[in-house]
Tab-separated table of C-alpha atoms and ligand atoms in Angstrom:
chain	number	residue	atom	x	y	z
A	1150	MET	CA	115.772	-9.096	-16.139
A	1151	GLN	CA	115.458	-5.379	-16.793
A	1152	LEU	CA	112.050	-4.078	-15.710
A	1153	SER	CA	112.351	-0.371	-16.499
A	1154	ARG	CA	114.955	2.234	-17.325
A	1155	GLY	CA	114.541	5.774	-16.025
A	1156	LYS	CA	116.750	8.804	-16.630
A	1157	ALA	CA	119.325	7.897	-13.958
A	1158	LYS	CA	118.348	4.472	-12.598
A	1159	THR	CA	117.462	1.048	-13.975
A	1160	LEU	CA	115.209	-1.442	-12.181
A	1161	PHE	CA	115.802	-5.190	-12.440
A	1162	THR	CA	113.674	-8.083	-11.235
A	1163	VAL	CA	115.145	-10.541	-8.714
A	1164	LYS	CA	115.072	-14.264	-9.472
A	1165	ASN	CA	112.592	-16.118	-7.188
A	1166	GLN	CA	111.816	-12.886	-5.275
A	1167	PRO	CA	108.821	-11.274	-7.009
A	1168	GLN	CA	108.367	-8.787	-4.142
A	1169	GLN	CA	111.841	-7.323	-4.545
A	1170	LEU	CA	113.721	-5.340	-7.174
A	1171	ILE	CA	117.302	-4.274	-7.775
A	1172	MET	CA	117.712	-0.526	-8.179
A	1173	HIS	CA	120.827	0.257	-10.220
A	1174	PHE	CA	122.158	3.814	-10.017
A	1175	ARG	CA	123.760	4.859	-13.309
A	1176	ASP	CA	126.206	7.710	-13.923
A	1177	ASP	CA	123.704	9.361	-16.277
A	1178	THR	CA	122.609	12.801	-15.195
A	1179	SER	CA	119.664	14.559	-16.772
A	1180	ALA	CA	117.962	17.914	-16.366
A	1181	PHE	CA	115.238	20.021	-17.956
A	1182	ASN	CA	112.988	17.044	-18.558
A	1183	GLY	CA	115.723	15.021	-20.268
A	1184	ASN	CA	116.879	17.828	-22.577
A	1185	LYS	CA	120.345	17.990	-20.978
A	1186	ILE	CA	121.977	14.582	-20.454
A	1187	GLU	CA	125.553	13.712	-19.515
A	1188	SER	CA	127.392	10.884	-17.850
A	1189	ILE	CA	129.298	11.841	-14.693
A	1190	PRO	CA	131.601	8.911	-13.900
A	1191	GLY	CA	131.256	7.843	-10.265
A	1192	LYS	CA	127.917	9.589	-9.675
A	1193	GLY	CA	125.893	6.351	-9.689
A	1194	ARG	CA	128.053	4.935	-6.919
A	1195	LEU	CA	127.882	8.118	-4.849
A	1196	ASN	CA	124.109	8.365	-5.237
A	1197	ASN	CA	123.637	4.730	-4.250
A	1198	LEU	CA	125.689	5.176	-1.054
A	1199	PHE	CA	124.087	8.563	-0.292
A	1200	ASN	CA	120.574	7.195	-0.794
A	1201	HIS	CA	121.359	4.205	1.451
A	1202	HIS	CA	122.556	6.554	4.219
A	1203	ILE	CA	119.444	8.766	4.060
A	1204	MET	CA	116.994	5.851	3.796
A	1205	GLN	CA	118.646	4.164	6.802
A	1206	HIS	CA	118.360	7.388	8.799
A	1207	LEU	CA	114.676	7.727	7.916
A	1208	ARG	CA	113.981	4.070	8.684
A	1209	SER	CA	115.642	4.420	12.080
A	1210	HIS	CA	113.094	7.207	12.705
A	1211	HIS	CA	110.133	4.998	11.749
A	1212	ILE	CA	109.582	6.126	8.156
A	1213	ALA	CA	108.715	3.079	6.020
A	1214	THR	CA	110.941	3.044	2.940
A	1215	HIS	CA	111.290	0.663	0.005
A	1216	HIS	CA	115.046	0.376	0.626
A	1217	ILE	CA	116.131	-3.026	1.980
A	1218	GLN	CA	119.932	-3.086	1.718
A	1219	LEU	CA	122.976	-2.220	-0.347
A	1220	ILE	CA	123.983	-4.964	-2.788
A	1221	ASN	CA	127.177	-3.368	-4.084
A	1222	ASP	CA	128.552	0.095	-4.914
A	1223	THR	CA	125.920	0.932	-7.507
A	1224	ASP	CA	122.969	-1.326	-6.615
A	1225	SER	CA	120.422	-1.563	-3.826
A	1226	LEU	CA	117.736	-4.111	-3.062
A	1227	VAL	CA	114.265	-2.544	-2.688
A	1228	HIS	CA	110.676	-3.660	-2.150
A	1229	SER	CA	108.621	-3.858	-5.332
A	1230	LEU	CA	105.710	-1.404	-5.000
A	1231	THR	CA	102.815	0.037	-6.932
A	1232	MET	CA	103.982	3.603	-7.468
A	1233	LEU	CA	101.713	6.638	-7.193
A	1234	PRO	CA	102.151	8.810	-10.336
A	1235	ILE	CA	102.867	11.867	-8.208
A	1236	GLU	CA	105.937	13.849	-7.140
A	1237	CYS	CA	105.781	15.514	-3.726
A	1238	VAL	CA	107.930	18.616	-3.265
A	1239	ILE	CA	108.751	20.307	0.022
A	1240	ARG	CA	110.320	23.759	-0.015
A	1241	ASN	CA	112.032	25.458	2.932
A	1242	ARG	CA	113.460	28.336	0.835
A	1243	SER	CA	112.208	29.833	-2.407
A	1244	THR	CA	114.072	29.000	-5.601
A	1245	GLY	CA	113.608	27.029	-8.828
A	1246	SER	CA	110.187	26.619	-10.393
A	1247	LEU	CA	108.426	28.323	-7.451
A	1248	CYS	CA	110.191	31.621	-8.167
A	1249	LYS	CA	109.487	31.335	-11.904
A	1250	ARG	CA	105.837	30.434	-11.388
A	1251	LEU	CA	104.910	33.034	-8.770
A	1252	GLY	CA	107.557	35.750	-9.239
A	1253	ILE	CA	108.757	35.281	-5.679
A	1254	PRO	CA	112.344	36.413	-4.910
A	1255	GLU	CA	115.018	33.759	-4.393
A	1256	ASN	CA	116.068	32.557	-0.936
A	1257	GLN	CA	112.939	33.619	0.953
A	1258	ILE	CA	112.443	31.466	4.071
A	1259	LEU	CA	109.188	29.536	3.652
A	1260	ASP	CA	107.559	29.072	7.044
A	1261	PRO	CA	105.628	26.863	7.263
A	1262	PRO	CA	107.427	24.845	4.591
A	1263	LEU	CA	105.569	24.714	1.301
A	1264	PHE	CA	104.191	21.386	0.071
A	1265	GLU	CA	103.301	20.824	-3.603
A	1266	PHE	CA	102.044	17.918	-5.702
A	1267	PHE	CA	103.240	17.456	-9.302
A	1268	LEU	CA	101.905	14.933	-11.795
A	1269	LYS	CA	104.669	12.570	-12.924
A	1270	ASN	CA	104.323	12.966	-16.664
A	1271	ASP	CA	107.389	13.820	-18.771
A	1272	SER	CA	105.448	14.680	-21.915
A	1273	LEU	CA	103.467	17.309	-19.963
A	1274	GLY	CA	106.586	18.546	-18.114
A	1275	ASP	CA	105.387	17.290	-14.691
A	1276	PRO	CA	102.663	19.926	-14.097
A	1277	LEU	CA	101.709	21.275	-10.665
A	1278	ILE	CA	98.435	19.719	-9.471
A	1279	THR	CA	96.208	19.998	-6.399
A	1280	LYS	CA	94.640	17.370	-4.150
A	1281	SER	CA	91.383	18.035	-5.982
A	1282	HIS	CA	92.965	16.942	-9.306
A	1283	ILE	CA	94.294	13.812	-7.583
A	1284	LEU	CA	90.845	12.827	-6.294
A	1285	THR	CA	88.908	13.701	-9.451
A	1286	PHE	CA	91.295	11.849	-11.758
A	1287	ASN	CA	91.863	8.966	-9.332
A	1288	TRP	CA	95.634	9.353	-9.250
A	1289	ALA	CA	95.521	8.443	-5.535
A	1290	THR	CA	92.913	8.101	-2.790
A	1291	ARG	CA	92.193	10.857	-0.256
A	1292	THR	CA	94.006	8.866	2.430
A	1293	GLN	CA	97.033	8.372	0.173
A	1294	ALA	CA	97.124	12.086	-0.714
A	1295	GLU	CA	96.975	13.040	2.973
A	1296	LEU	CA	99.631	10.466	3.841
A	1297	MET	CA	101.946	11.737	1.078
A	1298	LYS	CA	101.747	15.208	2.601
A	1299	SER	CA	102.205	14.180	6.237
A	1300	LEU	CA	105.070	11.763	5.411
A	1301	SER	CA	106.814	14.433	3.309
A	1302	MET	CA	106.545	16.909	6.212
A	1303	GLN	CA	107.916	14.258	8.596
A	1304	VAL	CA	110.849	13.545	6.266
A	1305	ASN	CA	111.551	17.297	6.186
A	1306	ARG	CA	111.544	17.503	9.986
A	1307	LEU	CA	114.028	14.602	10.140
A	1308	LEU	CA	116.354	15.722	7.355
A	1309	LEU	CA	116.554	19.475	8.108
A	1310	PRO	CA	118.618	18.917	11.292
A	1311	LEU	CA	120.659	16.101	9.698
A	1312	PHE	CA	121.868	18.435	6.941
A	1313	GLN	CA	122.085	21.453	9.256
A	1314	GLN	CA	124.534	19.579	11.517
A	1315	ALA	CA	126.653	18.852	8.439
A	1316	GLY	CA	126.664	22.569	7.483
A	1317	TYR	CA	123.917	22.676	4.859
A	1318	ILE	CA	120.482	24.192	4.299
A	1319	LEU	CA	117.960	21.714	2.896
A	1320	VAL	CA	116.328	24.127	0.437
A	1321	ASP	CA	113.843	21.783	-1.231
A	1322	PHE	CA	113.404	18.164	-2.297
A	1323	LYS	CA	111.181	15.760	-4.207
A	1324	LEU	CA	109.758	12.484	-2.889
A	1325	GLU	CA	107.813	9.640	-4.477
A	1326	PHE	CA	105.673	7.063	-2.721
A	1327	GLY	CA	104.354	3.587	-3.427
A	1328	TYR	CA	102.397	0.806	-1.721
A	1329	GLN	CA	101.912	-2.942	-1.670
A	1330	PRO	CA	98.573	-3.751	-3.387
A	1331	SER	CA	97.307	-5.615	-0.294
A	1332	HIS	CA	97.880	-2.498	1.901
A	1333	PRO	CA	97.070	0.620	-0.163
A	1334	ASN	CA	97.009	2.872	2.922
A	1335	ASN	CA	100.469	1.848	3.999
A	1336	LEU	CA	102.716	4.131	1.994
A	1337	PHE	CA	106.441	3.547	1.583
A	1338	LEU	CA	108.916	6.237	0.653
A	1339	ALA	CA	110.276	4.968	-2.673
A	1340	ASP	CA	112.527	6.084	-5.536
A	1341	GLU	CA	115.583	7.860	-4.054
A	1342	PHE	CA	116.804	10.681	-1.877
A	1343	THR	CA	120.027	11.990	-3.428
A	1344	LEU	CA	121.562	15.287	-4.467
A	1345	ASP	CA	119.908	14.722	-7.864
A	1346	GLY	CA	116.485	15.275	-6.289
A	1347	CYS	CA	117.047	17.932	-3.650
A	1348	ARG	CA	118.643	21.354	-3.316
A	1349	LEU	CA	121.284	21.786	-0.669
A	1350	TRP	CA	123.147	25.050	-0.007
A	1351	ASP	CA	126.232	25.611	2.128
A	1352	SER	CA	124.903	27.274	5.313
A	1353	ASN	CA	127.630	29.956	5.339
A	1354	THR	CA	128.277	30.715	1.683
A	1355	LEU	CA	124.942	29.570	0.153
A	1356	GLU	CA	127.022	27.693	-2.447
A	1357	LYS	CA	124.887	25.175	-4.351
A	1358	MET	CA	125.982	21.581	-3.629
A	1359	ASP	CA	123.316	19.698	-5.620
A	1360	LYS	CA	122.214	18.971	-9.179
A	1361	ASP	CA	121.808	22.712	-9.850
A	1362	ARG	CA	125.603	22.584	-10.428
A	1363	PHE	CA	124.874	20.347	-13.420
A	1364	ARG	CA	121.705	22.200	-14.508
A	1365	HIS	CA	123.478	25.575	-14.599
A	1366	ASN	CA	126.970	24.404	-15.682
A	1367	LEU	CA	128.595	25.450	-12.394
A	1368	GLY	CA	131.183	22.640	-12.606
A	1369	ASN	CA	132.552	20.296	-9.904
A	1370	VAL	CA	129.332	18.279	-9.729
A	1371	LEU	CA	130.909	15.069	-8.437
A	1372	GLN	CA	133.275	16.942	-6.106
A	1373	SER	CA	130.320	18.728	-4.488
A	1374	TYR	CA	128.405	15.467	-4.059
A	1375	GLN	CA	131.523	13.944	-2.511
A	1376	THR	CA	132.025	16.893	-0.136
A	1377	VAL	CA	128.439	16.612	1.129
A	1378	ALA	CA	128.812	12.855	1.620
A	1379	THR	CA	132.030	13.382	3.579
A	1380	GLN	CA	130.406	16.060	5.755
A	1381	LEU	CA	127.525	13.678	6.469
A	1382	GLY	CA	130.015	10.996	7.519
A	1383	ILE	CA	128.994	8.537	4.815
A	1384	PRO	CA	131.615	5.751	4.745
A	1385	HIS	CA	133.522	4.626	1.618
A	1386	ILE	CA	132.562	7.641	-0.453
A	1387	HIS	CA	135.942	8.121	-2.077
A	1388	PRO	CA	136.448	6.517	-5.499
A	1389	SER	CA	137.438	2.858	-5.125
B	289	C5P	O1	112.239	22.523	-10.295
B	289	C5P	P1	111.632	22.694	-8.930
B	289	C5P	O2	112.046	23.978	-8.277
B	289	C5P	O3	110.136	22.505	-8.918
B	289	C5P	O4	112.251	21.496	-8.056
B	289	C5P	C1	111.946	21.352	-6.692
B	289	C5P	C2	112.771	20.202	-6.119
B	289	C5P	O5	112.335	18.966	-6.656
B	289	C5P	C3	114.264	20.296	-6.450
B	289	C5P	O6	115.003	19.827	-5.344
B	289	C5P	C4	114.436	19.352	-7.629
B	289	C5P	O7	115.737	18.791	-7.664
B	289	C5P	C5	113.385	18.297	-7.330
B	289	C5P	N1	112.806	17.702	-8.530
B	289	C5P	C6	113.151	16.413	-8.907
B	289	C5P	N2	112.600	15.847	-10.021
B	289	C5P	C7	111.716	16.507	-10.762
B	289	C5P	C8	111.337	17.813	-10.412
B	289	C5P	C9	111.912	18.386	-9.276
B	289	C5P	O8	113.953	15.774	-8.224
B	289	C5P	N3	111.181	15.912	-11.827
């Protein structure tokens, strides 16, 4: 049974397994808060395989994730969690909304990496918030807020070298976290890690390899996603 339908993924319940969900990656691609939407055939499959690869890498380095296993080309089995209504963004280089908001030039190295919280609320355009907003409005506990930051920083430390070895700069990315109601201080990395939710530039040419190709009509969206997957050594990434 369908549980919820987001902009690029659909969640289904699993018969006789109330603690698990099926995450279905669709070909739909959206940007600018859903104002630009297109279907890119094959993207759902690539994102599912890419996400599986990254989640496995993180799990092998002791990051708890909701990802359990691949089911097929476009679907993964995940743990059902209570999601925190917050998006966590890490930035290693300046670009995107940071440059617009603060007038900072593009491609400035951010050291230490910048960490930001955003409220997950489409109708408000996902506004930037602080830990103080989170505590006052009870969007998460203090422990959860601190864990979201430290886990995001850990993920950055693990993924920077992974992408660097493949020839890419991990510019920025967005993470979401959830928990099992019986263990609210045990956060799991949830949602997805794909090229839809991060920025990745070619280390030599600074060519954009991520969803900015779709956002800014740069073309070759699927080809770029495929190139990155090949460089990372992800198996079976070519169209079946
Ligand atoms: O737009 P902004 O510069 O704040 O995005 C920072 C990072 O977070 C980018 O990698 C972007 O793809 C990701 N992001 C996302 N979903 C959002 C907002 C940002 O995946 N709703």
